[in-house]
Amino acid sequence: MSEISETHTDQACQFDCEGDTLYGVLSLPPKIQMPGILILVGGAQYRAGSHRQFTMLARAFAAQGIAAMRFDCRGMGDSEGAPRSFDQLDADIRCAIDHFMQAAPDLPGVVLWGLCDGASAALLYARHDHRVKGLALVNPWARTEAGLAQAYLRHYYIARLFSKELWLKVLRGKFNVAAAVGSLFKQVASAAGLRRDKSPATTAQDTRALPDRMLDGYTQFDGPVLQILSGQDLTAREFADLAVAGSAWATALGDDRSSRLDLPDANHTFSSKAWRQQVAERTVQWLRSISSV
């Protein structure tokens, strides 16, 4: 079944991945002149995304002449198979690219556009596939216990100290000081590395923390990278905090192939129309710029 607009055609699709059938939607413009965008959803979501954001983004891309595909990974949405964590999606991504390029044979390659752990999955995969021409990393998931604690301290607790509402609660006796101090102590201990890092490691070959594996993925991929970060999202703040002055992440993200869009007021899923339009417009602008090089 397909849905046709004045600018593009939406087509349901299905393809095989190691014996399981996966389902997705292609949004195809009449003419293809640049890499397509493969959208990798984040978390326990399916191809439409929260408040249908991936549906609307794919159609916005196609309306600007960019082919887009969104799909359900194994075990999610309509797709068959057992659910897998974001760092076990290499086969799903590879098979999706295979189908995308078969359905749109004029594609010169693809860009992986991922939100949250979809962005992390893109970083871990891209270096293995020459068809990937760029990465759009949207609020990437780089979670460690220490990293989350540091993000809370920098972007939550400090802001709370200057909150009028907090001090009104204190004066009215409606604020549990003991509980707050206990929570703060736990965050400080975690931030200082006094508690064990529980970031996931899925293979016996690589048990390093997630940020280290992601950094390898970034440095071993030689294409352009766009970062899109929300200001009101601890996941985005935790990722941004990796690039402290003098760090390997600061060096990597400071190179010429990396660009960045910050949306200070946006939340994790860009739930307003204005934020979603900014994300779409910046992605299109970036893709056109790297396609003309």
Short mmCIF file of C-alpha atoms in Angstrom, two decimals:
data_model
loop_
_atom_site.label_atom_id
_atom_site.label_comp_id
_atom_site.label_asym_id
_atom_site.label_seq_id
_atom_site.Cartn_x
_atom_site.Cartn_y
_atom_site.Cartn_z
CA MET A 1 0.00 0.00 0.00
CA SER A 2 1.27 3.49 -0.78
CA GLU A 3 0.23 7.06 -0.06
CA ILE A 4 1.00 9.75 -2.64
CA SER A 5 1.40 13.47 -1.99
CA GLU A 6 2.43 16.25 -4.35
CA THR A 7 6.05 15.93 -3.26
CA HIS A 8 6.64 12.27 -2.46
CA THR A 9 5.26 8.75 -2.16
CA ASP A 10 5.00 6.80 1.10
CA GLN A 11 5.39 3.06 0.57
CA ALA A 12 5.09 0.28 3.12
CA CYS A 13 7.95 -2.18 2.85
CA GLN A 14 9.18 -5.45 4.32
CA PHE A 15 12.53 -7.20 4.18
CA ASP A 16 14.39 -10.15 5.67
CA CYS A 17 16.93 -9.95 8.48
CA GLU A 18 18.53 -13.26 9.42
CA GLY A 19 15.26 -15.13 8.94
CA ASP A 20 12.95 -12.54 10.53
CA THR A 21 10.69 -10.20 8.58
CA LEU A 22 11.10 -6.50 9.31
CA TYR A 23 8.61 -3.79 8.35
CA GLY A 24 9.11 -0.16 7.50
CA VAL A 25 8.00 2.80 5.41
CA LEU A 26 9.81 4.45 2.51
CA SER A 27 9.20 8.14 1.73
CA LEU A 28 10.45 8.66 -1.81
CA PRO A 29 10.66 11.92 -3.79
CA PRO A 30 10.14 11.84 -7.58
CA LYS A 31 13.89 12.31 -8.22
CA ILE A 32 16.86 11.28 -6.09
CA GLN A 33 20.06 13.33 -6.25
CA MET A 34 21.70 12.86 -2.85
CA PRO A 35 22.09 10.22 -0.12
CA GLY A 36 18.93 9.02 1.59
CA ILE A 37 18.21 9.22 5.30
CA LEU A 38 17.74 6.00 7.27
CA ILE A 39 16.03 6.87 10.55
CA LEU A 40 17.03 4.78 13.55
CA VAL A 41 14.50 5.09 16.35
CA GLY A 42 15.62 5.25 19.96
CA GLY A 43 14.43 3.31 22.98
CA ALA A 44 11.33 1.15 23.07
CA GLN A 45 9.68 2.84 20.10
CA TYR A 46 8.51 1.82 16.67
CA ARG A 47 8.88 3.54 13.32
CA ALA A 48 6.36 6.37 13.93
CA GLY A 49 8.14 7.61 17.05
CA SER A 50 6.85 9.70 19.93
CA HIS A 51 4.04 12.03 18.78
CA ARG A 52 4.65 10.65 15.24
CA GLN A 53 7.88 12.59 14.98
CA PHE A 54 9.66 10.12 12.68
CA THR A 55 6.69 9.97 10.34
CA MET A 56 6.61 13.75 10.05
CA LEU A 57 10.39 14.06 9.76
CA ALA A 58 10.59 11.44 6.99
CA ARG A 59 7.88 13.24 5.04
CA ALA A 60 9.59 16.59 5.58
CA PHE A 61 12.83 15.15 4.21
CA ALA A 62 11.08 13.64 1.18
CA ALA A 63 9.30 16.93 0.49
CA GLN A 64 12.78 18.46 0.13
CA GLY A 65 13.88 15.81 -2.36
CA ILE A 66 15.58 13.47 0.11
CA ALA A 67 14.56 9.81 0.23
CA ALA A 68 13.88 8.59 3.77
CA MET A 69 13.21 5.22 5.37
CA ARG A 70 12.09 4.34 8.88
CA PHE A 71 11.64 0.80 10.13
CA ASP A 72 10.99 -1.41 13.13
CA CYS A 73 14.03 -3.27 14.41
CA ARG A 74 13.60 -6.93 15.31
CA GLY A 75 11.23 -7.44 18.21
CA MET A 76 9.74 -3.93 17.94
CA GLY A 77 6.53 -2.67 16.34
CA ASP A 78 5.38 -5.00 13.57
CA SER A 79 8.73 -6.69 13.01
CA GLU A 80 9.44 -10.28 13.90
CA GLY A 81 12.22 -11.65 16.09
CA ALA A 82 13.50 -11.21 19.60
CA PRO A 83 14.14 -7.68 20.91
CA ARG A 84 17.76 -6.54 20.91
CA SER A 85 19.64 -3.77 22.66
CA PHE A 86 20.88 -0.80 20.66
CA ASP A 87 24.41 -2.20 20.46
CA GLN A 88 23.16 -5.42 18.89
CA LEU A 89 21.54 -3.83 15.83
CA ASP A 90 24.28 -4.14 13.21
CA ALA A 91 22.40 -6.79 11.22
CA ASP A 92 19.13 -4.85 11.39
CA ILE A 93 20.80 -1.68 10.11
CA ARG A 94 22.71 -3.51 7.37
CA CYS A 95 19.57 -5.25 6.09
CA ALA A 96 17.61 -1.99 6.19
CA ILE A 97 20.29 -0.27 4.09
CA ASP A 98 20.24 -3.21 1.67
CA HIS A 99 16.50 -2.84 1.19
CA PHE A 100 16.59 0.97 1.03
CA MET A 101 19.14 0.94 -1.78
CA GLN A 102 17.33 -1.81 -3.65
CA ALA A 103 14.06 0.13 -3.44
CA ALA A 104 15.77 3.35 -4.52
CA PRO A 105 18.61 2.23 -6.83
CA ASP A 106 19.64 5.84 -7.63
CA LEU A 107 20.76 6.43 -4.03
CA PRO A 108 24.48 7.25 -3.84
CA GLY A 109 24.50 6.10 -0.23
CA VAL A 110 22.73 6.78 3.06
CA VAL A 111 22.99 8.95 6.12
CA LEU A 112 22.13 7.35 9.45
CA TRP A 113 19.86 9.68 11.46
CA GLY A 114 19.43 8.39 15.00
CA LEU A 115 17.76 9.63 18.15
CA CYS A 116 19.02 8.66 21.63
CA ASP A 117 20.34 5.09 21.53
CA GLY A 118 19.49 5.06 17.81
CA ALA A 119 22.30 7.61 17.48
CA SER A 120 24.57 5.36 19.55
CA ALA A 121 23.72 2.39 17.32
CA ALA A 122 24.57 4.52 14.27
CA LEU A 123 27.98 5.43 15.74
CA LEU A 124 28.78 1.81 16.52
CA TYR A 125 27.79 0.63 13.02
CA ALA A 126 28.87 3.30 10.51
CA ARG A 127 32.58 2.46 10.21
CA HIS A 128 31.73 -1.04 8.97
CA ASP A 129 29.71 0.02 5.90
CA HIS A 130 31.08 2.17 3.07
CA ARG A 131 27.53 3.02 1.99
CA VAL A 132 27.11 5.23 5.08
CA LYS A 133 28.06 8.74 3.93
CA GLY A 134 27.28 10.66 7.12
CA LEU A 135 25.82 10.55 10.62
CA ALA A 136 23.16 12.75 12.21
CA LEU A 137 23.40 12.12 15.96
CA VAL A 138 20.40 13.44 17.86
CA ASN A 139 20.69 13.51 21.67
CA PRO A 140 23.01 10.48 21.66
CA TRP A 141 22.84 8.00 24.53
CA ALA A 142 26.26 7.74 26.21
CA ARG A 143 25.07 6.64 29.62
CA THR A 144 27.36 5.72 32.47
CA GLU A 145 26.52 6.00 36.14
CA ALA A 146 29.27 8.57 36.71
CA GLY A 147 28.31 10.51 33.60
CA LEU A 148 24.67 10.73 34.60
CA ALA A 149 25.63 11.85 38.10
CA GLN A 150 27.87 14.59 36.71
CA ALA A 151 25.09 15.75 34.39
CA TYR A 152 22.67 15.96 37.32
CA LEU A 153 25.16 17.97 39.35
CA ARG A 154 25.97 20.40 36.54
CA HIS A 155 22.56 20.84 34.98
CA TYR A 156 20.00 20.08 37.68
CA TYR A 157 21.24 20.61 41.24
CA ILE A 158 23.04 23.87 40.55
CA ALA A 159 19.99 25.27 38.76
CA ARG A 160 17.79 24.19 41.68
CA LEU A 161 19.89 26.21 44.13
CA PHE A 162 18.79 29.37 42.32
CA SER A 163 15.15 28.32 42.02
CA LYS A 164 12.62 30.57 43.75
CA GLU A 165 10.20 27.66 44.06
CA LEU A 166 12.78 25.59 45.98
CA TRP A 167 13.40 28.27 48.62
CA LEU A 168 9.68 28.89 49.03
CA LYS A 169 9.26 25.18 49.79
CA VAL A 170 12.11 25.37 52.32
CA LEU A 171 10.55 28.35 54.09
CA ARG A 172 7.16 26.64 54.21
CA GLY A 173 8.64 23.42 55.58
CA LYS A 174 7.57 21.45 52.50
CA PHE A 175 11.07 20.44 51.43
CA ASN A 176 12.71 17.24 52.71
CA VAL A 177 16.23 18.48 53.35
CA ALA A 178 17.55 15.12 54.61
CA ALA A 179 16.34 13.26 51.52
CA ALA A 180 17.73 15.94 49.22
CA VAL A 181 21.13 15.88 50.92
CA GLY A 182 21.20 12.09 50.73
CA SER A 183 20.38 12.18 47.02
CA LEU A 184 23.03 14.82 46.43
CA PHE A 185 25.65 12.73 48.26
CA LYS A 186 24.87 9.71 46.08
CA GLN A 187 25.24 11.82 42.94
CA VAL A 188 28.54 13.26 44.15
CA ALA A 189 29.83 9.78 44.96
CA SER A 190 28.81 8.49 41.54
CA ALA A 191 30.28 11.51 39.77
CA ALA A 192 33.56 10.95 41.59
CA GLY A 193 33.63 7.35 40.38
CA LEU A 194 33.12 5.85 43.84
CA ARG A 195 30.39 3.55 42.53
CA ARG A 196 30.79 0.97 39.83
CA ASP A 197 30.02 2.01 36.26
CA LYS A 198 27.05 0.00 35.04
CA SER A 199 27.09 1.05 31.40
CA PRO A 200 26.16 -1.86 29.11
CA ALA A 201 28.77 -3.97 27.38
CA THR A 202 27.29 -6.67 25.19
CA THR A 203 30.23 -8.62 23.84
CA ALA A 204 33.04 -10.54 25.45
CA GLN A 205 35.42 -8.85 23.01
CA ASP A 206 34.71 -5.32 24.18
CA THR A 207 33.81 -4.63 27.80
CA ARG A 208 34.75 -0.97 27.82
CA ALA A 209 32.37 1.78 28.88
CA LEU A 210 29.88 2.89 26.25
CA PRO A 211 31.45 6.36 25.66
CA ASP A 212 34.78 4.70 24.84
CA ARG A 213 33.17 2.39 22.30
CA MET A 214 31.27 5.30 20.80
CA LEU A 215 34.48 7.34 20.54
CA ASP A 216 36.09 4.49 18.60
CA GLY A 217 33.08 4.48 16.29
CA TYR A 218 33.43 8.20 15.72
CA THR A 219 37.18 8.26 15.11
CA GLN A 220 37.10 5.25 12.78
CA PHE A 221 34.30 6.69 10.66
CA ASP A 222 35.65 9.20 8.14
CA GLY A 223 32.43 10.88 7.03
CA PRO A 224 30.74 14.10 8.18
CA VAL A 225 28.81 14.16 11.45
CA LEU A 226 25.97 16.43 12.58
CA GLN A 227 25.12 16.68 16.27
CA ILE A 228 21.67 17.94 17.30
CA LEU A 229 21.37 18.52 21.04
CA SER A 230 18.41 19.57 23.19
CA GLY A 231 19.08 21.99 26.03
CA GLN A 232 16.37 20.55 28.29
CA ASP A 233 17.53 16.95 28.14
CA LEU A 234 19.98 15.22 30.48
CA THR A 235 20.81 12.60 27.84
CA ALA A 236 22.03 15.36 25.54
CA ARG A 237 23.85 17.14 28.38
CA GLU A 238 25.62 13.95 29.38
CA PHE A 239 26.85 13.46 25.82
CA ALA A 240 27.94 17.10 25.48
CA ASP A 241 29.82 16.88 28.79
CA LEU A 242 32.09 14.19 27.31
CA ALA A 243 33.85 16.90 25.32
CA VAL A 244 35.59 18.61 28.22
CA ALA A 245 38.64 20.67 27.30
CA GLY A 246 41.63 18.50 26.48
CA SER A 247 39.64 15.25 26.25
CA ALA A 248 39.70 12.83 23.33
CA TRP A 249 36.03 13.62 22.72
CA ALA A 250 36.78 17.35 22.54
CA THR A 251 39.44 16.68 19.93
CA ALA A 252 37.18 14.38 17.93
CA LEU A 253 34.11 16.61 17.95
CA GLY A 254 36.21 19.68 17.22
CA ASP A 255 37.41 18.47 13.82
CA ASP A 256 36.30 19.95 10.52
CA ARG A 257 33.85 17.19 9.66
CA SER A 258 31.71 17.77 12.75
CA SER A 259 28.95 20.37 13.04
CA ARG A 260 26.40 20.99 15.75
CA LEU A 261 22.95 22.44 16.32
CA ASP A 262 21.88 23.35 19.87
CA LEU A 263 18.21 23.91 20.66
CA PRO A 264 18.35 25.36 24.20
CA ASP A 265 14.63 25.06 24.99
CA ALA A 266 13.92 21.72 23.30
CA ASN A 267 13.15 18.46 25.11
CA HIS A 268 14.45 15.00 24.28
CA THR A 269 11.95 14.22 21.50
CA PHE A 270 11.45 17.74 20.07
CA SER A 271 7.77 17.58 20.89
CA SER A 272 6.79 21.00 19.50
CA LYS A 273 6.22 21.77 15.83
CA ALA A 274 8.80 24.57 15.94
CA TRP A 275 11.54 22.32 17.35
CA ARG A 276 10.76 19.55 14.87
CA GLN A 277 10.91 22.03 11.98
CA GLN A 278 14.29 23.29 13.16
CA VAL A 279 15.61 19.73 13.30
CA ALA A 280 14.29 18.96 9.81
CA GLU A 281 15.59 22.20 8.29
CA ARG A 282 19.07 21.84 9.79
CA THR A 283 19.30 18.19 8.70
CA VAL A 284 18.33 19.08 5.13
CA GLN A 285 20.77 22.01 5.06
CA TRP A 286 23.58 19.83 6.35
CA LEU A 287 22.89 16.98 3.93
CA ARG A 288 22.82 19.34 0.98
CA SER A 289 26.11 20.89 2.07
CA ILE A 290 27.92 17.55 2.38
CA SER A 291 26.40 16.28 -0.89
CA SER A 292 27.79 19.24 -2.81
CA VAL A 293 31.38 18.70 -1.63
#
